[in-house]
Short mmCIF file of C-alpha atoms and ligand atoms in Angstrom, two decimals:
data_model
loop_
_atom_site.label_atom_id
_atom_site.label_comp_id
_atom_site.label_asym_id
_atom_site.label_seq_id
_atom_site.Cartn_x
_atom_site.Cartn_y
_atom_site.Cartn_z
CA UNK A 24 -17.67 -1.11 -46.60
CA UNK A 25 -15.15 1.98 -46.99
CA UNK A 26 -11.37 1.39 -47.39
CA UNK A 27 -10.35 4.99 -45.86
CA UNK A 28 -12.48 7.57 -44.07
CA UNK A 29 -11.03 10.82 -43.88
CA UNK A 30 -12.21 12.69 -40.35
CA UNK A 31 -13.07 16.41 -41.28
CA UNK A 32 -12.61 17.22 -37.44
CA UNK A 33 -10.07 17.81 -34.42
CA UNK A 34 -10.25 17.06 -31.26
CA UNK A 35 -11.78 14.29 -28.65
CA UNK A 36 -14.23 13.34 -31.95
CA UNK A 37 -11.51 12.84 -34.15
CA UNK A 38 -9.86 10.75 -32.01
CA UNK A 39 -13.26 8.61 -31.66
CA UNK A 40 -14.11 8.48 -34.78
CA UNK A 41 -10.29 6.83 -35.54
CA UNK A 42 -10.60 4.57 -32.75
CA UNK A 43 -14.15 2.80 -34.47
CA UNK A 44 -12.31 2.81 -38.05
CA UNK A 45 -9.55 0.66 -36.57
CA UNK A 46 -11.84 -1.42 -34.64
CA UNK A 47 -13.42 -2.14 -38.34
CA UNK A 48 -9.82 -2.39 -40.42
CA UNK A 49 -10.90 1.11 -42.03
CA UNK A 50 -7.88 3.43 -42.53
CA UNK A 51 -7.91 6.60 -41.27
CA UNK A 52 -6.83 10.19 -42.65
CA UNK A 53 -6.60 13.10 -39.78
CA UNK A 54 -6.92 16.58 -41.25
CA UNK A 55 -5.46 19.46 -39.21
CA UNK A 56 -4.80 23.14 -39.23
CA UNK A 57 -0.74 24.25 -38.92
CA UNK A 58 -1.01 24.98 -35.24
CA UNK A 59 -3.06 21.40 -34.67
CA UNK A 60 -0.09 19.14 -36.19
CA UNK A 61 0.37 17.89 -32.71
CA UNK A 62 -3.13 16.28 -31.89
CA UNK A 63 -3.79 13.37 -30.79
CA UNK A 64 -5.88 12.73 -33.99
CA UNK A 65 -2.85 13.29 -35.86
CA UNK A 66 -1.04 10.97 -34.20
CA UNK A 67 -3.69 8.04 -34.00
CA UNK A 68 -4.59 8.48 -37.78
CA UNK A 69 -2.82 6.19 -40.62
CA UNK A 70 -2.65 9.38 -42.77
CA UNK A 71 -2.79 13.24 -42.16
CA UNK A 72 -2.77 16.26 -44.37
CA UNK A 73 -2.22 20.19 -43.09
CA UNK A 74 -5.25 22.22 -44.49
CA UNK A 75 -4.41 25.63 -43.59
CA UNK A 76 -3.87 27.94 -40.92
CA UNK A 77 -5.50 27.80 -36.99
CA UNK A 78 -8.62 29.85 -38.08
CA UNK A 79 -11.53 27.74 -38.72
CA UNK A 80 -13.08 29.49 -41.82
CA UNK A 81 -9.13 28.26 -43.55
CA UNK A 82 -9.00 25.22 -42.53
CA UNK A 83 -11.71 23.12 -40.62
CA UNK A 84 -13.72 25.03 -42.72
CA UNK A 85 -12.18 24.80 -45.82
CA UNK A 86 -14.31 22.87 -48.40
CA UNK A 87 -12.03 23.01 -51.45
CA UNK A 88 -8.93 22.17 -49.13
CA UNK A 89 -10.67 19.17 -47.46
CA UNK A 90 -11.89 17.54 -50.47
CA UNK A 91 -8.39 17.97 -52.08
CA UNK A 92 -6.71 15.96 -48.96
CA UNK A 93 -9.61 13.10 -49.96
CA UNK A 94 -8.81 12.91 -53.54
CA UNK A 95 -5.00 12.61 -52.68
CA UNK A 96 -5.32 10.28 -49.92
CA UNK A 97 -7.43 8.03 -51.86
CA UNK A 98 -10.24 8.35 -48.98
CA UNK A 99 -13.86 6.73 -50.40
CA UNK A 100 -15.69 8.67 -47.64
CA UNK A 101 -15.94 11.92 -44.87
CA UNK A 102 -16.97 11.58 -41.43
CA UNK A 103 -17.63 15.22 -39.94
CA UNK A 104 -18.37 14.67 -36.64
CA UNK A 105 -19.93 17.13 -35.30
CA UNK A 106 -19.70 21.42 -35.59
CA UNK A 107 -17.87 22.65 -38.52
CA UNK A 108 -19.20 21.23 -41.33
CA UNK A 109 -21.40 18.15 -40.15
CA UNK A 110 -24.75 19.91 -40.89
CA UNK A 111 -23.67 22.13 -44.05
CA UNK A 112 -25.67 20.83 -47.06
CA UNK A 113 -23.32 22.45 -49.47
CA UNK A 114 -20.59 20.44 -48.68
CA UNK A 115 -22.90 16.77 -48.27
CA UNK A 116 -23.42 17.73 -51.96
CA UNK A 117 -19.84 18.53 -53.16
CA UNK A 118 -18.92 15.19 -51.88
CA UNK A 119 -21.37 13.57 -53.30
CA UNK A 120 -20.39 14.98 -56.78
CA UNK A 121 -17.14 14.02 -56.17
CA UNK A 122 -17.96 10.70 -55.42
CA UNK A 123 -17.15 11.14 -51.78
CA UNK A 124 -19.65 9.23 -49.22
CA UNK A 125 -20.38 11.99 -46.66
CA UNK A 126 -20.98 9.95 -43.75
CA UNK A 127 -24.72 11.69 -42.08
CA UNK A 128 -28.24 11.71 -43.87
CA UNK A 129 -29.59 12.52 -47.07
CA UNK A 130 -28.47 16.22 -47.86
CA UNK A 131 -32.44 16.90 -47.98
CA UNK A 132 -32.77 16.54 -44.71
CA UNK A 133 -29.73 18.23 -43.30
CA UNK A 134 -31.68 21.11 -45.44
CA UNK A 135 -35.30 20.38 -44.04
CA UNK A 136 -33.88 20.09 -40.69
CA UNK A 137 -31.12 22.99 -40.74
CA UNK A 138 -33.88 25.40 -40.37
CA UNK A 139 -35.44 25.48 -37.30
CA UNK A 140 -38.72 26.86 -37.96
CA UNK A 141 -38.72 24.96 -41.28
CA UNK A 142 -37.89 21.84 -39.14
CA UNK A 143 -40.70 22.51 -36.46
CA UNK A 144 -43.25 23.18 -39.80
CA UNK A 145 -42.32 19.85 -41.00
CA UNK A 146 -42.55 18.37 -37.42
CA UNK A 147 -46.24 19.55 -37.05
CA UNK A 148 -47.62 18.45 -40.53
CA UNK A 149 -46.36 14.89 -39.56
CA UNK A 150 -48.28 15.25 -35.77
CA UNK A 151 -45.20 15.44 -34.12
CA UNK A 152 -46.17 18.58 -30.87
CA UNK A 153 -44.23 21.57 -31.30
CA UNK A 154 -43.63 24.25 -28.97
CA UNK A 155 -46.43 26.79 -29.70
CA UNK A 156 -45.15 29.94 -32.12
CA UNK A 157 -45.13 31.80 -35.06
CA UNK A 158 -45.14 29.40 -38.26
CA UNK A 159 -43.30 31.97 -40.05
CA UNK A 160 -40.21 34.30 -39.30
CA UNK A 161 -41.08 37.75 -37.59
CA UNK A 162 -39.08 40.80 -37.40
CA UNK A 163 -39.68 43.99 -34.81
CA UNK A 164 -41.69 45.52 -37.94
CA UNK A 165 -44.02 42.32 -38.86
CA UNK A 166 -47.55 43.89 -38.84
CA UNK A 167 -49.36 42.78 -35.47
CA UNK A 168 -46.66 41.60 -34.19
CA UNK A 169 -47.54 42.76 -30.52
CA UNK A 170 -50.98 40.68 -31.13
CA UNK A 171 -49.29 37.62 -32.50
CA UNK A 172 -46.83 37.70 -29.19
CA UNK A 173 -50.03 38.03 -26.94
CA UNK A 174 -51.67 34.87 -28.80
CA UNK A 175 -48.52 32.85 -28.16
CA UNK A 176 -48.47 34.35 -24.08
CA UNK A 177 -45.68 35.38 -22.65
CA UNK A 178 -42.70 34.91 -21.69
CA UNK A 179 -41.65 34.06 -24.96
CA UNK A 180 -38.45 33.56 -26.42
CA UNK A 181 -36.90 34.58 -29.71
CA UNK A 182 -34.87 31.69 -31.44
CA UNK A 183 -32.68 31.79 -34.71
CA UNK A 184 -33.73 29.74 -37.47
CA UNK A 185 -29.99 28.88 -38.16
CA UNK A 186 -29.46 28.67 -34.29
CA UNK A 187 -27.07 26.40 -32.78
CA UNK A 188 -24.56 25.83 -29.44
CA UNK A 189 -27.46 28.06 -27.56
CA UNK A 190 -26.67 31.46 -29.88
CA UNK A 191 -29.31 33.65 -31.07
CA UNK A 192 -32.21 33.25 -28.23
CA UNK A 193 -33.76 36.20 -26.47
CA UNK A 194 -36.79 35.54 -23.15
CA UNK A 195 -38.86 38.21 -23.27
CA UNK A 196 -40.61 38.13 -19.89
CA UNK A 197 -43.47 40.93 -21.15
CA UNK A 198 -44.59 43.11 -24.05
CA UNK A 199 -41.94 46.38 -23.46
CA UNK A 200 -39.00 43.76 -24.12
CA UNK A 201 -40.37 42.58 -27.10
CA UNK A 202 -38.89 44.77 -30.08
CA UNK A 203 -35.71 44.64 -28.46
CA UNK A 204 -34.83 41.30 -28.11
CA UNK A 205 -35.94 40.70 -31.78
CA UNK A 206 -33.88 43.16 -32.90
CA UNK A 207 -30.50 41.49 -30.61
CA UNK A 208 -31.30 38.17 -31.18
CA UNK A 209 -30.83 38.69 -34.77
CA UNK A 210 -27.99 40.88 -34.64
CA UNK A 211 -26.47 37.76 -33.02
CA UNK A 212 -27.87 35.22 -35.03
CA UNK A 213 -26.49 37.40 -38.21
CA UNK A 214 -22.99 37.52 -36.36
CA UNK A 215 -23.14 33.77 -35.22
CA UNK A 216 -24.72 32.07 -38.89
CA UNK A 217 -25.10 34.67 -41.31
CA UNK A 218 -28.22 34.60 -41.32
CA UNK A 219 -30.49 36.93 -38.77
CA UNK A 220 -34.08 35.07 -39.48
CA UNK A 221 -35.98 34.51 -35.89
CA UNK A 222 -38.77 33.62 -34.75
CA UNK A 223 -41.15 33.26 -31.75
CA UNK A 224 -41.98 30.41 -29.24
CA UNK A 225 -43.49 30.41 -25.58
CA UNK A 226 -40.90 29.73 -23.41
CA UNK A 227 -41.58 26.97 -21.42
CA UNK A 228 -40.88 27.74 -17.46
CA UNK A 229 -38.40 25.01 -15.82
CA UNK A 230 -38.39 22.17 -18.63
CA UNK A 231 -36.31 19.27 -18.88
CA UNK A 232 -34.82 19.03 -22.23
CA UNK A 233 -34.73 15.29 -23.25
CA UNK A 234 -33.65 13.65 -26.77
CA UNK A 235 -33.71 10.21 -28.72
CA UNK A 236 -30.79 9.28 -30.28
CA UNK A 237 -31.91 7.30 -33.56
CA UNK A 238 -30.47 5.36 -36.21
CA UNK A 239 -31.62 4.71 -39.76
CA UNK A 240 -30.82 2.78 -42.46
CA UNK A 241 -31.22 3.14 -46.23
CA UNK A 242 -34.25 1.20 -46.52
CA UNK A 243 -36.05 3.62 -44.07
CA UNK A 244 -36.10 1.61 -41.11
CA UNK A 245 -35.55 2.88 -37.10
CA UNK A 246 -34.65 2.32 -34.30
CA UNK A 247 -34.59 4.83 -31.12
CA UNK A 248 -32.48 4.46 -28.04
CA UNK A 249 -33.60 5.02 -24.43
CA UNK A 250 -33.42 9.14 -23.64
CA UNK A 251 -30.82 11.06 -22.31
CA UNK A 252 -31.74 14.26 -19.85
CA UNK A 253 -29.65 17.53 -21.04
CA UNK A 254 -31.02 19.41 -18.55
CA UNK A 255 -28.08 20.51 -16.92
CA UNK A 256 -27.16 23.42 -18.83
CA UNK A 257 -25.60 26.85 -18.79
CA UNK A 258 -26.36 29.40 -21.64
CA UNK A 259 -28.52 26.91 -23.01
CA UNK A 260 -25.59 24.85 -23.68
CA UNK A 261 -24.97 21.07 -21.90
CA UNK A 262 -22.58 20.41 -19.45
CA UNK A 263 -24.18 17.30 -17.56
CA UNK A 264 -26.18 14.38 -19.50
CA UNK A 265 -27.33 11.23 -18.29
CA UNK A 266 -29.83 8.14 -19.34
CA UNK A 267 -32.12 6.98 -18.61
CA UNK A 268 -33.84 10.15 -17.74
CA UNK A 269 -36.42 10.56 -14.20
CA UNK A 270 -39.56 10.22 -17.11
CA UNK A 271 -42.29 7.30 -16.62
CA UNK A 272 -41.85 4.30 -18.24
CA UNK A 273 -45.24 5.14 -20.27
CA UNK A 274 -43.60 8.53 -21.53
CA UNK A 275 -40.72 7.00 -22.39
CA UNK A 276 -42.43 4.76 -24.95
CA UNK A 277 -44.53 7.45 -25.97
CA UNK A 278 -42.12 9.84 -27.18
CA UNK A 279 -39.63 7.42 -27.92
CA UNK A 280 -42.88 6.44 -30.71
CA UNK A 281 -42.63 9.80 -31.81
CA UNK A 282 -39.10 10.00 -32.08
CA UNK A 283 -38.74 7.51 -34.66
CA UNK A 284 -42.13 9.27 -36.19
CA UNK A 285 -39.85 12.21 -36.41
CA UNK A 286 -37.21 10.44 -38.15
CA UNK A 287 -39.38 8.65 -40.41
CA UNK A 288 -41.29 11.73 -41.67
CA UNK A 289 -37.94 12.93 -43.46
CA UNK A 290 -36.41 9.36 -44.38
CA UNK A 291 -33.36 9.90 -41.61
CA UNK A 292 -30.92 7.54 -42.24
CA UNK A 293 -27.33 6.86 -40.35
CA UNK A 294 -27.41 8.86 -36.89
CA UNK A 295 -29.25 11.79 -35.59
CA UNK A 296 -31.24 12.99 -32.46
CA UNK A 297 -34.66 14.50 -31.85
CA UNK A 298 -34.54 16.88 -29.20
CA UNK A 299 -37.94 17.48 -26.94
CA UNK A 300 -38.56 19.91 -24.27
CA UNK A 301 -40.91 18.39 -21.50
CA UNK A 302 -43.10 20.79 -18.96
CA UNK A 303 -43.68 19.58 -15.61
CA UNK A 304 -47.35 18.09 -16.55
CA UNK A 305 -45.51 15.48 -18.53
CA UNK A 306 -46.22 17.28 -22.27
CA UNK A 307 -44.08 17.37 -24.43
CA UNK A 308 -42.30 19.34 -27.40
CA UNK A 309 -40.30 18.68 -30.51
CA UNK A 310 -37.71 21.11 -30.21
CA UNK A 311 -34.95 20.67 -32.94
CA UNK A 312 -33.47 17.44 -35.13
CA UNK A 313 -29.50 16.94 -34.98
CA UNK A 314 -28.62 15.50 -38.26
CA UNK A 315 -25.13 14.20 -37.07
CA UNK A 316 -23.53 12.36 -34.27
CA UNK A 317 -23.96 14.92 -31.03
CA UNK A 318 -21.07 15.62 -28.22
CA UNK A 319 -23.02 13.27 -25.52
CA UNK A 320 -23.64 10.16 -27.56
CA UNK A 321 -21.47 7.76 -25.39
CA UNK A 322 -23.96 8.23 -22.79
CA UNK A 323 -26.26 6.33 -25.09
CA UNK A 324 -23.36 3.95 -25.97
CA UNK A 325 -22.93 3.28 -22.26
CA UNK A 326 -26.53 2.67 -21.66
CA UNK A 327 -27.25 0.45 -24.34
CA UNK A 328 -23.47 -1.30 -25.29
CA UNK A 329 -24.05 -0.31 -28.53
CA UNK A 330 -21.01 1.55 -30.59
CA UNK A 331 -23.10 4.45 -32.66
CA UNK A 332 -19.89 5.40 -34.37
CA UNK A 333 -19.46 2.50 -36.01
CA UNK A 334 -23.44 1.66 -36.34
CA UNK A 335 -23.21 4.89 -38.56
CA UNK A 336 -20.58 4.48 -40.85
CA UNK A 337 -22.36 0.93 -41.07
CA UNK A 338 -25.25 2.21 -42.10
CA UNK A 339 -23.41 5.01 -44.30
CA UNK A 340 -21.68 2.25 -46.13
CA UNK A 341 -25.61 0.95 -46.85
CA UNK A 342 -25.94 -2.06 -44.24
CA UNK A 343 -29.15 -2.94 -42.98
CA UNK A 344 -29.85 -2.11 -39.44
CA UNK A 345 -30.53 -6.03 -38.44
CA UNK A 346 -32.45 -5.30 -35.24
CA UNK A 347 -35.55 -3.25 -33.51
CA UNK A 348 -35.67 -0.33 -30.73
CA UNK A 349 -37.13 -3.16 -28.47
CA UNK A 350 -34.34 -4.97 -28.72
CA UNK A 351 -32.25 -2.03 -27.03
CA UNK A 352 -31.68 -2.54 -23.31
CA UNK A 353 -30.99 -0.16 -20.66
CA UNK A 354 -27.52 -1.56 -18.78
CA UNK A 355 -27.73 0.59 -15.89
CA UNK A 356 -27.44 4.35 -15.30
CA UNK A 357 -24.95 6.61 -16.87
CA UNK A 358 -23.87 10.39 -16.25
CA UNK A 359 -21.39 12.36 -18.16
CA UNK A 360 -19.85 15.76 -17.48
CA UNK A 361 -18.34 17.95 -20.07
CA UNK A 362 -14.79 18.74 -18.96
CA UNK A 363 -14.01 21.83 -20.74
CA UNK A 364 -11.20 24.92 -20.64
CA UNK A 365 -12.76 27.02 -18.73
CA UNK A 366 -12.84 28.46 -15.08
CA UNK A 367 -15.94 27.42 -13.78
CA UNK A 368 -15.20 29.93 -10.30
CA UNK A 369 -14.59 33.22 -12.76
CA UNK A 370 -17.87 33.51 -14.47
CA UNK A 371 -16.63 30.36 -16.96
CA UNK A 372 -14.18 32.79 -18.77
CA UNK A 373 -11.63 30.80 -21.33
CA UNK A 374 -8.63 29.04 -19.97
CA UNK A 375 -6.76 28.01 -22.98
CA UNK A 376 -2.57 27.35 -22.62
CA UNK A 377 -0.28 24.16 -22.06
CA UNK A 378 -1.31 21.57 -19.45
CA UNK A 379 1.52 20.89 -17.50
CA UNK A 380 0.19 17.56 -16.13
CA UNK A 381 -2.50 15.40 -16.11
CA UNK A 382 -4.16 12.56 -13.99
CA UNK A 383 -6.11 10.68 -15.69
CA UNK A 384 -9.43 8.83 -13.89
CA UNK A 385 -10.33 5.05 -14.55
CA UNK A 386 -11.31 2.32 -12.13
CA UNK A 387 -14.70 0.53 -12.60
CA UNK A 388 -17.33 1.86 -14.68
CA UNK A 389 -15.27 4.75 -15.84
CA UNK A 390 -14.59 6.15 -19.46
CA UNK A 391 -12.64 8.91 -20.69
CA UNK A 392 -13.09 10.68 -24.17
CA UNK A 393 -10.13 12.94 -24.84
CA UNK A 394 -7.46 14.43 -26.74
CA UNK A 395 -5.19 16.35 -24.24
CA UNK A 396 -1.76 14.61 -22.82
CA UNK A 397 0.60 16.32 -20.50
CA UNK A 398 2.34 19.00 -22.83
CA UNK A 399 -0.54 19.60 -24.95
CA UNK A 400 -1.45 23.14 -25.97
CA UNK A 401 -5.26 23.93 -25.90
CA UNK A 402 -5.69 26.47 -28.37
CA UNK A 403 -8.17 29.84 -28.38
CA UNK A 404 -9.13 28.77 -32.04
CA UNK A 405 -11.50 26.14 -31.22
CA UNK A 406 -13.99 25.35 -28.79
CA UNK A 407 -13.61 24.67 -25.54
CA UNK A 408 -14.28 21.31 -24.69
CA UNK A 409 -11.23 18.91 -23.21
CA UNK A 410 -13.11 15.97 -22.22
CA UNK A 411 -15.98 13.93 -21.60
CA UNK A 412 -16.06 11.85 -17.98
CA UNK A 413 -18.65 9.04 -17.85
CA UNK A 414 -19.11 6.66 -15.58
CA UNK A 415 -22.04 3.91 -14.89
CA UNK A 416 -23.58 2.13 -12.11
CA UNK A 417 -26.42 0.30 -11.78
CA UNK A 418 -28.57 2.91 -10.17
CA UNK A 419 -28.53 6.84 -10.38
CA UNK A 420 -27.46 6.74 -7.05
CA UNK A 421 -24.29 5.28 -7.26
CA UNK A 422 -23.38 6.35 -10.67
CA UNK A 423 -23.36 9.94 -8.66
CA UNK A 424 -21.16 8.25 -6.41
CA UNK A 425 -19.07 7.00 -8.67
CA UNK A 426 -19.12 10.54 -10.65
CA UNK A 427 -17.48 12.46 -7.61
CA UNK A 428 -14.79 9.10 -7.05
CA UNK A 429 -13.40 9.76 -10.68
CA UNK A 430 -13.91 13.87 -10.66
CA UNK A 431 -11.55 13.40 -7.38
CA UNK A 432 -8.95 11.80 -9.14
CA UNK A 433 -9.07 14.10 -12.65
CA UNK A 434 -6.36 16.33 -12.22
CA UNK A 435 -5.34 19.08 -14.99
CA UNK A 436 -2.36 21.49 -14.30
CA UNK A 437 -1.48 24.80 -15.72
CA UNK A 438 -5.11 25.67 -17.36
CA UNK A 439 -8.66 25.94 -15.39
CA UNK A 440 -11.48 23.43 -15.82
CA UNK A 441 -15.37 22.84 -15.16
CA UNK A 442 -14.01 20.15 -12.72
CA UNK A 443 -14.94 21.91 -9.63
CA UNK A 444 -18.28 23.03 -11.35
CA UNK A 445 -19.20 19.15 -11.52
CA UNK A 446 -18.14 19.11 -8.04
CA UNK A 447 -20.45 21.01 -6.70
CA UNK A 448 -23.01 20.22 -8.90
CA UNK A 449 -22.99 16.15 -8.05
CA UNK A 450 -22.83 17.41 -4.64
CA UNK A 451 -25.90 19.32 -5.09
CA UNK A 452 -29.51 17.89 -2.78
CA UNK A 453 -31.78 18.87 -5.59
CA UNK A 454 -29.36 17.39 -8.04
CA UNK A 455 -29.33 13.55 -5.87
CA UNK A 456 -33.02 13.89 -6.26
CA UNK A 457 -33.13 14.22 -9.71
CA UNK A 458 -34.88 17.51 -9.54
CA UNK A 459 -33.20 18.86 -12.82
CA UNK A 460 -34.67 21.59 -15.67
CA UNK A 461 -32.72 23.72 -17.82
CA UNK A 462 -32.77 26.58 -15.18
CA UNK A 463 -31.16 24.33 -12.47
CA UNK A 464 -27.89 26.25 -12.57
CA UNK A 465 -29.60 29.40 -12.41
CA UNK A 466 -31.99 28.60 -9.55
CA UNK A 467 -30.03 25.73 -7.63
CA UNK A 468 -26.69 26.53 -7.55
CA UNK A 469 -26.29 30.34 -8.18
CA UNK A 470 -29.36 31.27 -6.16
CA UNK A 471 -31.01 33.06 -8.68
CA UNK A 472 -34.99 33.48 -8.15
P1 ADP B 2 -29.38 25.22 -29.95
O1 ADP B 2 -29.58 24.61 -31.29
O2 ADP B 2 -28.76 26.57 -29.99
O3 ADP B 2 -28.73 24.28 -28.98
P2 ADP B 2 -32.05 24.54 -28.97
O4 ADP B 2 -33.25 24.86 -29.78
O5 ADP B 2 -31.56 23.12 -28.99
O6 ADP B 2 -30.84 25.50 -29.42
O7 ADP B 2 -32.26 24.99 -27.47
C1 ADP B 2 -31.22 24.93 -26.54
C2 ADP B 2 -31.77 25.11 -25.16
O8 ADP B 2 -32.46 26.37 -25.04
C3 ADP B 2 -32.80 24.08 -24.72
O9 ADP B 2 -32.22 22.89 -24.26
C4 ADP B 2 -33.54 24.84 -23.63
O10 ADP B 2 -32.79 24.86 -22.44
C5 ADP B 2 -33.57 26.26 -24.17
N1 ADP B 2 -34.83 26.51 -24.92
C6 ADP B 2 -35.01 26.49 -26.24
N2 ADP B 2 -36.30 26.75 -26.56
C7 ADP B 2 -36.96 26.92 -25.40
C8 ADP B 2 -38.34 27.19 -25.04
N3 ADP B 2 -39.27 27.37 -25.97
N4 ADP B 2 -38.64 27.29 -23.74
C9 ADP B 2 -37.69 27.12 -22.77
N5 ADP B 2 -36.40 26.87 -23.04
C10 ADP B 2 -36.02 26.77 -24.33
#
């Protein structure tokens, strides 16, 4: 097993990832930007190092800078967590050559699966379903391009290959809107990743958007974990998750069997999740493969008991898996909401500054992942995200219940938050029923038709 893992991350993920090192005797090494040296990460880790300035591309960012702090901490491996560099292939491969364990799959399938189309290519040869589209990457010029569209049916929406945190996607409702959103989806996507490729897929009306979390090991074996619903987004990013999801038992196993089909077909190993779209018939669609630990996996580690943090730098450090996906249980029910900076009455515009205070919730069934304290500065630099609230219960019902108890007693002073968002989502009728797609904040709570 590794003697020192350095975190290339900030935030409520660094702070996780330190928390299952210390749990397994592993010393820690924070890095941080110059206006960061007062994160919690900082203070939790054994070790930090100052890698440049606030902006990203200098520090979190900042390859040559990150491996340096490595070789003169002595660190045997990187955990990325997730965002900045956690699905860059480049850098998997300079630590490798520098004899660095970069803690996430093989760097041949960050590559396979950093492509989306690529990904969904790969997908459909090994008889995973994909979302019907074009195989290849279209622009507004491709010849027959308007036939192609009609083939597919509309609406349709344009994705970026590179895509990621909901950038780069364009619905086109009918043929006039076509060219158009081509043309801004990849002026974003060229903004957002450098790279402007798109491509089509029909846009599936009112979906839920379920994924597997899966682990591997080096020997190619396993395992999937019982689903969690994303549904509940905004911009096509999350904001609500919870497992298990309203699906039948029988589609549960089904695409759970798939899942770990998907992982299989490009030798995953250590943690990753398949992410499916599912139509209201009960079909369903390979969407996109996460090759790194994602934002909501606690809800799986609440469902199941199991700690995937330290399960993957287990299996990084090349230790058998030891057990099956029927050995996973489901403990209960378990919802988490995305606290973030933001003010969730003004359109979600930014709320970055100093909290002033903070109440923190806890009680039964309740856990908190975060980095802020009273005093703390959330900075513009970064993204948004403050916290994650979970709670559990033994049925969806009360783990709502028990949801709006600990939003009521989260208090944050002197910056907005998505707390009264969750509010008055958890308050929401079609919400208690479980009546939940990826347009549910456009239809349900904003009225749109
Ligand atoms: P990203 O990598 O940017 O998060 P995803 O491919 O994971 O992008 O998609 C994010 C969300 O966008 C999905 O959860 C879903 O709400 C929506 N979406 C993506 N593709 C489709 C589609 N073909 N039909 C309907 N909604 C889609």
């Amino acid at each position: 097993m590794f003697n020192k893992i350095l975190i290339a991350n900030r935030g409520e993920i660094a702070v996780r990832i330190i928390r299952a090192c210390r749990e397994m005797g592993i010393r820690t090494v924070a890095v941080h930007s110059d206006i960061d040296a007062e994160c919690l990460h900082v203070k939790f880790a054994d070790e930090s190092v100052c890698i440049g300035p606030a902006q990203s591309s200098e520090s979190y960012l900042n390859i040559a800078n990150i491996i340096s702090a490595a070789e003169i901490t002595g660190a045997d491996a990187i955990h990325p967590g997730y965002g900045f560099l956690s699905e860059n292939t480049y850098f998997a491969d300079v630590c490798e050559s520098c004899n660095i364990k970069f803690i996430g799959p093989h760097k041949t399938t960050i590559q396979q699966m950093g492509d989306k189309s690529t990904a969904k290519k790969t997908m459909r040869k090994a008889g995973i379903p994909t979302i019907p589209g074009t195989e290849e990457c279209i622009t507004a010029e491709t010849p027959k391009l308007f036939k192609i569209a009609k083939k597919i049916g509309y609406p349709l929406i344009v994705k970026a290959s590179a895509g990621g945190g909901g950038k780069g996607m364009r619905i086109v409702p009918s043929e006039d809107a076509l060219k158009n959103a081509i043309i801004t989806a990849q002026t974003e996507a060229k903004a957002a990743f450098g790279n402007g490729d798109v491509y089509l897929e029909k846009y599936l009306e009112e979906p839920k958007h379920i994924e597997f979390q899966i682990l591997g090991d080096i020997k190619g074996n396993v395992v999937s974990y019982p689903e969690r619903d994303c549904s509940i987004q905004r911009r096509h990013q999350k904001l609500i998750e919870e497992s298990p999801s309203n699906i039948s038992p029988k589609l549960r196993k089904k695409m759970g069997h798939y899942a770990r089909l998907a992982a299989k077909a490009v030798d995953y190993f250590t943690a990753g999740t398949i992410e499916f779209l599912v139509d209201k018939k009960e079909n369903f669609y390979f969407m996109e493969m996460n090759t790194r630990i994602q934002v909501e996996h606690p809800v799986t580690e609440m469902v199941s008991g199991v700690d995937l943090v330290k399960e993957q730098i287990r299996l990084a450090g090349g230790e058998p898996l030891g057990y099956n996906y029927d050995d996973v249980v489901i403990k209960g029910h378990v919802i988490e909401c995305r606290i973030n900076a933001e003010d969730s009455e003004k359109d979600f515009i930014p709320s970055p500054g100093k909290i002033e205070s903070v109440i923190f919730p806890g009680g039964p069934g309740v856990r908190l992942d975060t980095h802020i304290y009273p005093g703390y500065t959330v900075p513009s630099a970064y993204d948004s995200l403050l916290a994650k609230l979970l709670v559990i219960d033994t049925k969806r019902e009360k783990a709502i219940a028990r949801m709006q108890r600990a939003l009521s007693e989260f208090e944050i002073t002197g910056i907005k938050t998505t707390i009264p968002f969750h509010k008055t989502t958890l308050a929401n009728d079609y919400f208690k029923k479980g009546e939940i797609y990826t347009n549910f904040i456009q239809k349900r709570l904003y009225g749109e038709k």
